[in-house]
Coordinates of C-alpha atoms in Angstrom, one line a residue:
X1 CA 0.0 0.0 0.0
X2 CA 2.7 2.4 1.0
X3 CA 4.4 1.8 -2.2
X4 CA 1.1 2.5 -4.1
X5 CA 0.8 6.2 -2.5
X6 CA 4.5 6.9 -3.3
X7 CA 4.1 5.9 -7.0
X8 CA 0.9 8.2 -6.9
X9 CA 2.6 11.5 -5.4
X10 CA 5.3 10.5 -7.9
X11 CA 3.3 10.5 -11.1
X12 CA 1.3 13.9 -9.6
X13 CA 4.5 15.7 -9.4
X14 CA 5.9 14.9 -12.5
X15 CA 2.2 15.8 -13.9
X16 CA 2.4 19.0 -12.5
X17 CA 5.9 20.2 -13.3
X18 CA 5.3 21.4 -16.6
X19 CA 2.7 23.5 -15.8
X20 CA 4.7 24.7 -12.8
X21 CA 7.4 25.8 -15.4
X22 CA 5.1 27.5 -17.8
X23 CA 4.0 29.5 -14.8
X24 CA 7.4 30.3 -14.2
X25 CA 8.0 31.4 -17.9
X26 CA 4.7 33.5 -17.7
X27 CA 6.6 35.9 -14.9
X28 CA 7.8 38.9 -16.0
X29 CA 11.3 39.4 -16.2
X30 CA 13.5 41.1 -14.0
X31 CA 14.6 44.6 -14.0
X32 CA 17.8 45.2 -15.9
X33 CA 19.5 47.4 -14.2
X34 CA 22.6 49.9 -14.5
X35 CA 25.5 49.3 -12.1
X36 CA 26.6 53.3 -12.8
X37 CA 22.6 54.3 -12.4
X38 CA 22.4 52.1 -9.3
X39 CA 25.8 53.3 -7.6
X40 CA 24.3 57.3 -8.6
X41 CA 21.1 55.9 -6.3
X42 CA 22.8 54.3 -3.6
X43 CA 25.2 57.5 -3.4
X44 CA 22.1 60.0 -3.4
X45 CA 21.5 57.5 -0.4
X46 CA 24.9 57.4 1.6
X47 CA 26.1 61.4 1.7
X48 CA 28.8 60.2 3.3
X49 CA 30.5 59.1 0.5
X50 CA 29.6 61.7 -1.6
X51 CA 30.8 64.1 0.1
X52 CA 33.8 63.4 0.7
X53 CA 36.2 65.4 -2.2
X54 CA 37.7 63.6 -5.0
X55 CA 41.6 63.0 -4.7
X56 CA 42.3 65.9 -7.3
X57 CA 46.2 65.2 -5.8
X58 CA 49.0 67.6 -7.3
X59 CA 50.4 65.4 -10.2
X60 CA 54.0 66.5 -9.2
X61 CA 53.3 64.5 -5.9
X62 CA 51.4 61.6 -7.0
X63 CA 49.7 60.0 -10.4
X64 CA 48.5 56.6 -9.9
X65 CA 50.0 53.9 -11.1
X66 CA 48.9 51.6 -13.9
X67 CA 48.3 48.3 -12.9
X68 CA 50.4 45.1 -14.2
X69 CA 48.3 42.9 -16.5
X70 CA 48.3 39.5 -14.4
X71 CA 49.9 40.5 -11.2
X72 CA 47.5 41.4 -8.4
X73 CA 44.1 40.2 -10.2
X74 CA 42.5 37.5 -11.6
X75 CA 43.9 35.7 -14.7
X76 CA 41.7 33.9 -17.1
X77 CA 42.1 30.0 -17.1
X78 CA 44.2 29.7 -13.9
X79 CA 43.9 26.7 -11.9
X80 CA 45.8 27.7 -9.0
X81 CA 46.1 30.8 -6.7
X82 CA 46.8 34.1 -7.7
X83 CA 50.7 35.1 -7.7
X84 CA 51.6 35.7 -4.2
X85 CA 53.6 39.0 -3.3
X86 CA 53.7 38.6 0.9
X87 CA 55.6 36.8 2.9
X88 CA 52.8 34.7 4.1
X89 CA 51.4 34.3 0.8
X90 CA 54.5 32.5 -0.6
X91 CA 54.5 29.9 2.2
X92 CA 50.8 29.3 2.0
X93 CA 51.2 29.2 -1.7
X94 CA 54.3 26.6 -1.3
X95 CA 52.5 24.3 1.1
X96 CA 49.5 24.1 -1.4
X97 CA 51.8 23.3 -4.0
X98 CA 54.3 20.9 -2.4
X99 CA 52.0 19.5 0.4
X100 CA 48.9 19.5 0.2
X101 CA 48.0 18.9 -4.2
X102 CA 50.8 16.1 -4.2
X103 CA 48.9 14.6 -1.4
X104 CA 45.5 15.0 -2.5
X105 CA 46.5 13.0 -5.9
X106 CA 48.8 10.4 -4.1
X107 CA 45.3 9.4 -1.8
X108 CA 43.0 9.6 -4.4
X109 CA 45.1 7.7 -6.7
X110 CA 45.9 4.9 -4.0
X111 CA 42.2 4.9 -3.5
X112 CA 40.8 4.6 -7.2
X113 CA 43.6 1.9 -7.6
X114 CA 42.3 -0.2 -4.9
X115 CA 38.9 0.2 -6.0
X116 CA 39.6 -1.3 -9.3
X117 CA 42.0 -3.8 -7.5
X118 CA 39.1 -4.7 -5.5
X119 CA 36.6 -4.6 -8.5
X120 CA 38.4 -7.6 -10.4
X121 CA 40.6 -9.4 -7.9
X122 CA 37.3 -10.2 -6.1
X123 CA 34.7 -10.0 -8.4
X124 CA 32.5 -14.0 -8.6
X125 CA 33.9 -15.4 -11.6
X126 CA 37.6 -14.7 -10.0
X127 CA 36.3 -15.7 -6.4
X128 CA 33.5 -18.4 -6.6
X129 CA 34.0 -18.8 -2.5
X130 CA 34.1 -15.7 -1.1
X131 CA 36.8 -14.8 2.2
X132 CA 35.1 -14.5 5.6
X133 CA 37.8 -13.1 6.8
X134 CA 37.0 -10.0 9.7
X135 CA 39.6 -9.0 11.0
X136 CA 43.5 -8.4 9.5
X137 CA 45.5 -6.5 12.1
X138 CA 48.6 -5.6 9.7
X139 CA 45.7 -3.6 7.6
X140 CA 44.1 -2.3 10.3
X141 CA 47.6 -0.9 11.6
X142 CA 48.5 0.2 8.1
X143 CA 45.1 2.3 7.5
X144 CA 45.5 3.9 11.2
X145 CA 49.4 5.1 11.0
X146 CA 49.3 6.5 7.7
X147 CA 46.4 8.9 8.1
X148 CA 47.8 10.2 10.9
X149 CA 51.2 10.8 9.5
X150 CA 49.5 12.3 6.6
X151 CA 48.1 14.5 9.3
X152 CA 51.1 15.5 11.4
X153 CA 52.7 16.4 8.1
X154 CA 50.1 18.7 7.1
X155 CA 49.4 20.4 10.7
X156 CA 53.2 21.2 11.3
X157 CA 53.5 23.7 8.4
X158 CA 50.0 24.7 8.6
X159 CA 50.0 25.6 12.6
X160 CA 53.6 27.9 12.0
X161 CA 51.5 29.5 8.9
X162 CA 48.8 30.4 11.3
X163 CA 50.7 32.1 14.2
X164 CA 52.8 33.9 11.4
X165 CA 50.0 35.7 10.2
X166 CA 48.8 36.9 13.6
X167 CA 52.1 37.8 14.7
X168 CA 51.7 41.4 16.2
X169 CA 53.7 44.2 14.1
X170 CA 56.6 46.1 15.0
X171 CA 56.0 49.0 17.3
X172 CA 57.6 51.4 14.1
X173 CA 55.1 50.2 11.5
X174 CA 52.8 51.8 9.6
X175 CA 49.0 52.0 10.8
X176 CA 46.7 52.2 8.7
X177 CA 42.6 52.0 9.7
X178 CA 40.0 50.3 7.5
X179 CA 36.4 50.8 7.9
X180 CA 34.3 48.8 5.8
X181 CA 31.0 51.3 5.1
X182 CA 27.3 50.0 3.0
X183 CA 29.2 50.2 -0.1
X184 CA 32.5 51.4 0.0
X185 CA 35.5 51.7 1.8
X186 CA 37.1 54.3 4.3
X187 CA 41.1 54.0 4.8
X188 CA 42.4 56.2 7.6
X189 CA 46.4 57.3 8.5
X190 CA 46.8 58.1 12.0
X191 CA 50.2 58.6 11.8
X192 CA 50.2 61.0 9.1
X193 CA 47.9 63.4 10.2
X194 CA 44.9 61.2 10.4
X195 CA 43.4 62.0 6.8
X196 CA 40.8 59.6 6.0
X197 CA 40.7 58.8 2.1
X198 CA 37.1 57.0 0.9
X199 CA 37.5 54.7 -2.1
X200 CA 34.3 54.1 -4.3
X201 CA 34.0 51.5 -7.3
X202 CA 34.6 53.2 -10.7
X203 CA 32.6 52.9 -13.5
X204 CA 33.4 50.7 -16.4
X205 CA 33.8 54.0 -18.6
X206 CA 36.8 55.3 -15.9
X207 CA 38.0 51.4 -15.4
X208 CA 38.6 51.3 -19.0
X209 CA 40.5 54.7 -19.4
X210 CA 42.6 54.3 -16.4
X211 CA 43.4 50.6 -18.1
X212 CA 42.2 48.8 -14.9
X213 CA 39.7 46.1 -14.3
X214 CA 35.9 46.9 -14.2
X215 CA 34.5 45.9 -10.8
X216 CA 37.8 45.8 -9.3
X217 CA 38.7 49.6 -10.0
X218 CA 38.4 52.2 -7.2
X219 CA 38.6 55.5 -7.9
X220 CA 41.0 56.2 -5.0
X221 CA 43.2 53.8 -3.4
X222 CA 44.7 52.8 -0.2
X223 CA 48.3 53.0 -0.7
X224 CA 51.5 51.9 1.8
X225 CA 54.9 51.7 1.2
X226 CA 56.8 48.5 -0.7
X227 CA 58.7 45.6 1.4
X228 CA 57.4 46.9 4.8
X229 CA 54.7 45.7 7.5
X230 CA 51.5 47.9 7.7
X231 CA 49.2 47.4 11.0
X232 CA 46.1 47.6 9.8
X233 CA 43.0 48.0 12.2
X234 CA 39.8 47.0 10.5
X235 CA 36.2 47.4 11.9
X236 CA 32.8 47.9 10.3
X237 CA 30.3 51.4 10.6
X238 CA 27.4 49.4 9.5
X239 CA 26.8 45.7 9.1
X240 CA 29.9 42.7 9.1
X241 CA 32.4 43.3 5.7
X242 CA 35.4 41.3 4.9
X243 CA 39.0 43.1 3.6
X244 CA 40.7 40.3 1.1
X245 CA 43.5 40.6 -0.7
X246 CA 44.3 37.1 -2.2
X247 CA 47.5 37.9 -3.9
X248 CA 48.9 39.2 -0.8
X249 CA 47.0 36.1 0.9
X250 CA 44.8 38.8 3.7
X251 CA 41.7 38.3 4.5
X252 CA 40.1 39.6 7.9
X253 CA 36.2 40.2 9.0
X254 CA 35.8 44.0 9.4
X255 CA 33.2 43.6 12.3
X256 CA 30.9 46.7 13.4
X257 CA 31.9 48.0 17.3
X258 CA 35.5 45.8 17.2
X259 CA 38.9 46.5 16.0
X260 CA 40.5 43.6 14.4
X261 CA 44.5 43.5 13.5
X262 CA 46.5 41.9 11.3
X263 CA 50.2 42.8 9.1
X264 CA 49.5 43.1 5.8
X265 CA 53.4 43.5 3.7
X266 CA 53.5 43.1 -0.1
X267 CA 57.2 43.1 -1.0
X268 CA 56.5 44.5 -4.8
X269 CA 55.3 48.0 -6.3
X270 CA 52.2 47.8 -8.2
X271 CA 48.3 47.9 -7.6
X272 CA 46.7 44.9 -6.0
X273 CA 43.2 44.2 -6.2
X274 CA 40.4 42.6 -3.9
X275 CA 36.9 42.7 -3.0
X276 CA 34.3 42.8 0.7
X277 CA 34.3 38.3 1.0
X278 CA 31.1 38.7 3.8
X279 CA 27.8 39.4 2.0
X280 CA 26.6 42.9 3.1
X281 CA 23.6 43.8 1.6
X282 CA 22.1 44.6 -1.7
X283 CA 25.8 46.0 -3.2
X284 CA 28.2 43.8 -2.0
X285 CA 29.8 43.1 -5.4
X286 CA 30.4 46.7 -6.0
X287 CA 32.6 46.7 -3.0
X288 CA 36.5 46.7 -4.9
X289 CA 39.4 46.9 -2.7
X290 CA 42.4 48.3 -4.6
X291 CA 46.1 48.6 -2.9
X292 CA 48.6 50.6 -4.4
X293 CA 52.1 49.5 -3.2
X294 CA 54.7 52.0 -3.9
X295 CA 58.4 53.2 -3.0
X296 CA 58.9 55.4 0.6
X297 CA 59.3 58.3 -1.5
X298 CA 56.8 58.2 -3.7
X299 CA 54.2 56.8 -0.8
X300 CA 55.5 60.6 1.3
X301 CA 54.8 62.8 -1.2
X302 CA 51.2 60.6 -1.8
X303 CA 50.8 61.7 1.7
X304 CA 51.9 64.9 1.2
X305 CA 49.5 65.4 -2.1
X306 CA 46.4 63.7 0.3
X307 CA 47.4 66.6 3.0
X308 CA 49.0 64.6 5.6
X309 CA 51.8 64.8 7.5
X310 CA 55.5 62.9 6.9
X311 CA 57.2 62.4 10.6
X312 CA 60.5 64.0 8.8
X313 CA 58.9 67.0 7.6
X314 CA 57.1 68.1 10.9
X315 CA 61.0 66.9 12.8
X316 CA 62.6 69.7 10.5
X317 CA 61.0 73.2 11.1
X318 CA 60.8 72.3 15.1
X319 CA 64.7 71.8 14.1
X320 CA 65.0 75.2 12.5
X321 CA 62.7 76.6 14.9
X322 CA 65.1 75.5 17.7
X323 CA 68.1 76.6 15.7
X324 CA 66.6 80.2 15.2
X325 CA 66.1 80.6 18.8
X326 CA 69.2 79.6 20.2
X327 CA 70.9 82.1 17.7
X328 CA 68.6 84.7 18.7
X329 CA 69.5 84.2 22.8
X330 CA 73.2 84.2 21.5
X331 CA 72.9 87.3 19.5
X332 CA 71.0 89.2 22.9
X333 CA 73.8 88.0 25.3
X334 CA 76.3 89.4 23.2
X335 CA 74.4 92.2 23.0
X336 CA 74.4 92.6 26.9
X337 CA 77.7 91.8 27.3
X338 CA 78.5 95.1 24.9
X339 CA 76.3 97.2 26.6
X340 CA 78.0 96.4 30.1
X341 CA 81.6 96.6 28.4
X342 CA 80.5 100.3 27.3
X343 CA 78.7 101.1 30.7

């Protein structure tokens, strides 16, 4: 009986699923809309990122850079990861590479081969009188030690990865604050004068003239200096984002009401590209992270061009200042000694 009523719902659902589908068909289609007329909407929406003023930087100081086609982005047809340009990244990248993939095809390998082994060693015609054999400690020993050396060899590598990337940063780095905003991105410089700058997706028209990627474009960047670690404190204003940078292998939640840390270094100049990983509301794709790693020089006078401050420029008038006033008390008490030579 039970089998009756399950071959009955069966044949009323398959009845049914064409006009189901017809219904669907009969639906009116979607809305096409604009990314540029929906970013002008959401903007009319978020003043704060309106508002803030375009970079219009001095092009003596600072003209961004173009990007390198393949380095920092995604590459069509690539298998593996992105190129890594961090310290961390090249390790993690090497254990995939050396580790992990060799392992994952030696076990499935060994496994496909002993399913086949199986297949015909003990298929009837080959074994009319089957083995009741239970138990085989040598096997039983064999499948429990090599798993777990498999195991050790992964964790060792994997465990010093991990703590490498939490590692605090040096008490002289570079902090740099990230606040992850519905849609865009706010990167802040405390220790140069605590300018914020507020990075926006670009359209595809500006993408395309500034030769970058569409989607992955911002029209202004965060930029630090090449070869050297950069705190950065990231937290949320709004809902949970996600700061990732795969080809410098980063990625950290930017979580609203806490302050997470992390060193991101990149030991190469160019522009780096990533996007918000945590879904964060209706524009979460049009979130582009773009990095701009550049020379100490050229990333002071970016700061300079942005209005900040550069710890040697503010050490060198208080230096003048100082010098001015010393000659100044020198030149009075030579001037009182005169006056009591004469008297």
């Amino acid at each position: 009986m039970t089998h009756f009523l399950k071959a009955w719902i069966l044949a009323i659902g398959l009845i049914l699923t064409p006009t189901a589908l017809s219904a669907q068909e009969a639906l009116p289609a979607a809305p096409v809309v604009d990314p540029a007329a929906a970013s002008d909407a959401e903007s009319a929406d978020a003043p704060a990122a309106t508002e803030a003023p375009a970079s219009g930087l001095d092009p003596a100081l600072y003209t961004p850079m173009k990007p390198t086609p393949g380095i920092g982005m995604p590459v069509d047809g690539n298998i593996d990861f992105q190129e890594q340009f961090s310290p961390t990244g090249e390790t993690a990248h090497w254990i995939n590479n050396a580790i992990l993939a060799p392992m994952m095809i030696g076990v499935s390998m060994l496994v496909l081969f002993l399913l086949f082994w199986v297949v015909i060693r003990f298929r009837r015609g080959a074994n009319p009188e089957p083995s009741k054999t239970t138990h085989n400690t040598f096997i039983e020993i064999i499948w429990t030690v090599i798993p777990v050396l498999i195991l050790v060899v992964i964790a060792v590598p994997s465990i010093s990865l991990l703590a490498r990337q939490f590692e605090p940063a040096p008490e002289d780095a570079l902090t740099v604050k990230v606040t992850g905003y519905q849609w865009y991105w706010g990167y802040s410089y405390p220790d140069n004068g605590d300018f914020e700058i507020i990075s926006n997706m670009m359209s595809e028209e500006d993408a395309a003239a500034r030769g970058e990627p569409h989607q992955l474009a911002a029209d202004n960047r965060m930029v630090i200096p090449v070869g050297k670690p950069v705190k950065l404190l990231i937290t949320a204003a709004d809902v949970i984002h996600s700061f990732a940078i795969p080809s410098a292998w980063f990625k950290l939640d930017a979580v609203p009401g806490r302050i997470n840390e992390k060193v991101l270094q990149i030991d190469r100049e160019g522009v780096y590209y990533g996007q918000c990983s945590e879904l964060c509301g209706a524009r979460h794709s049009f979130m582009p992270i773009t990095v701009e790693v550049l020379s100490e020089e050229k990333f002071n006078n970016w700061v300079r061009a942005n209005g900040g401050t550069v710890k040697g420029d503010a050490e060198e008038p208080a230096a003048e200042v100082t010098e001015t006033a010393a000659t100044e008390t020198t030149t009075e008490i030579a001037a009182a000694d005169a006056v009591a030579a004469t008297n």
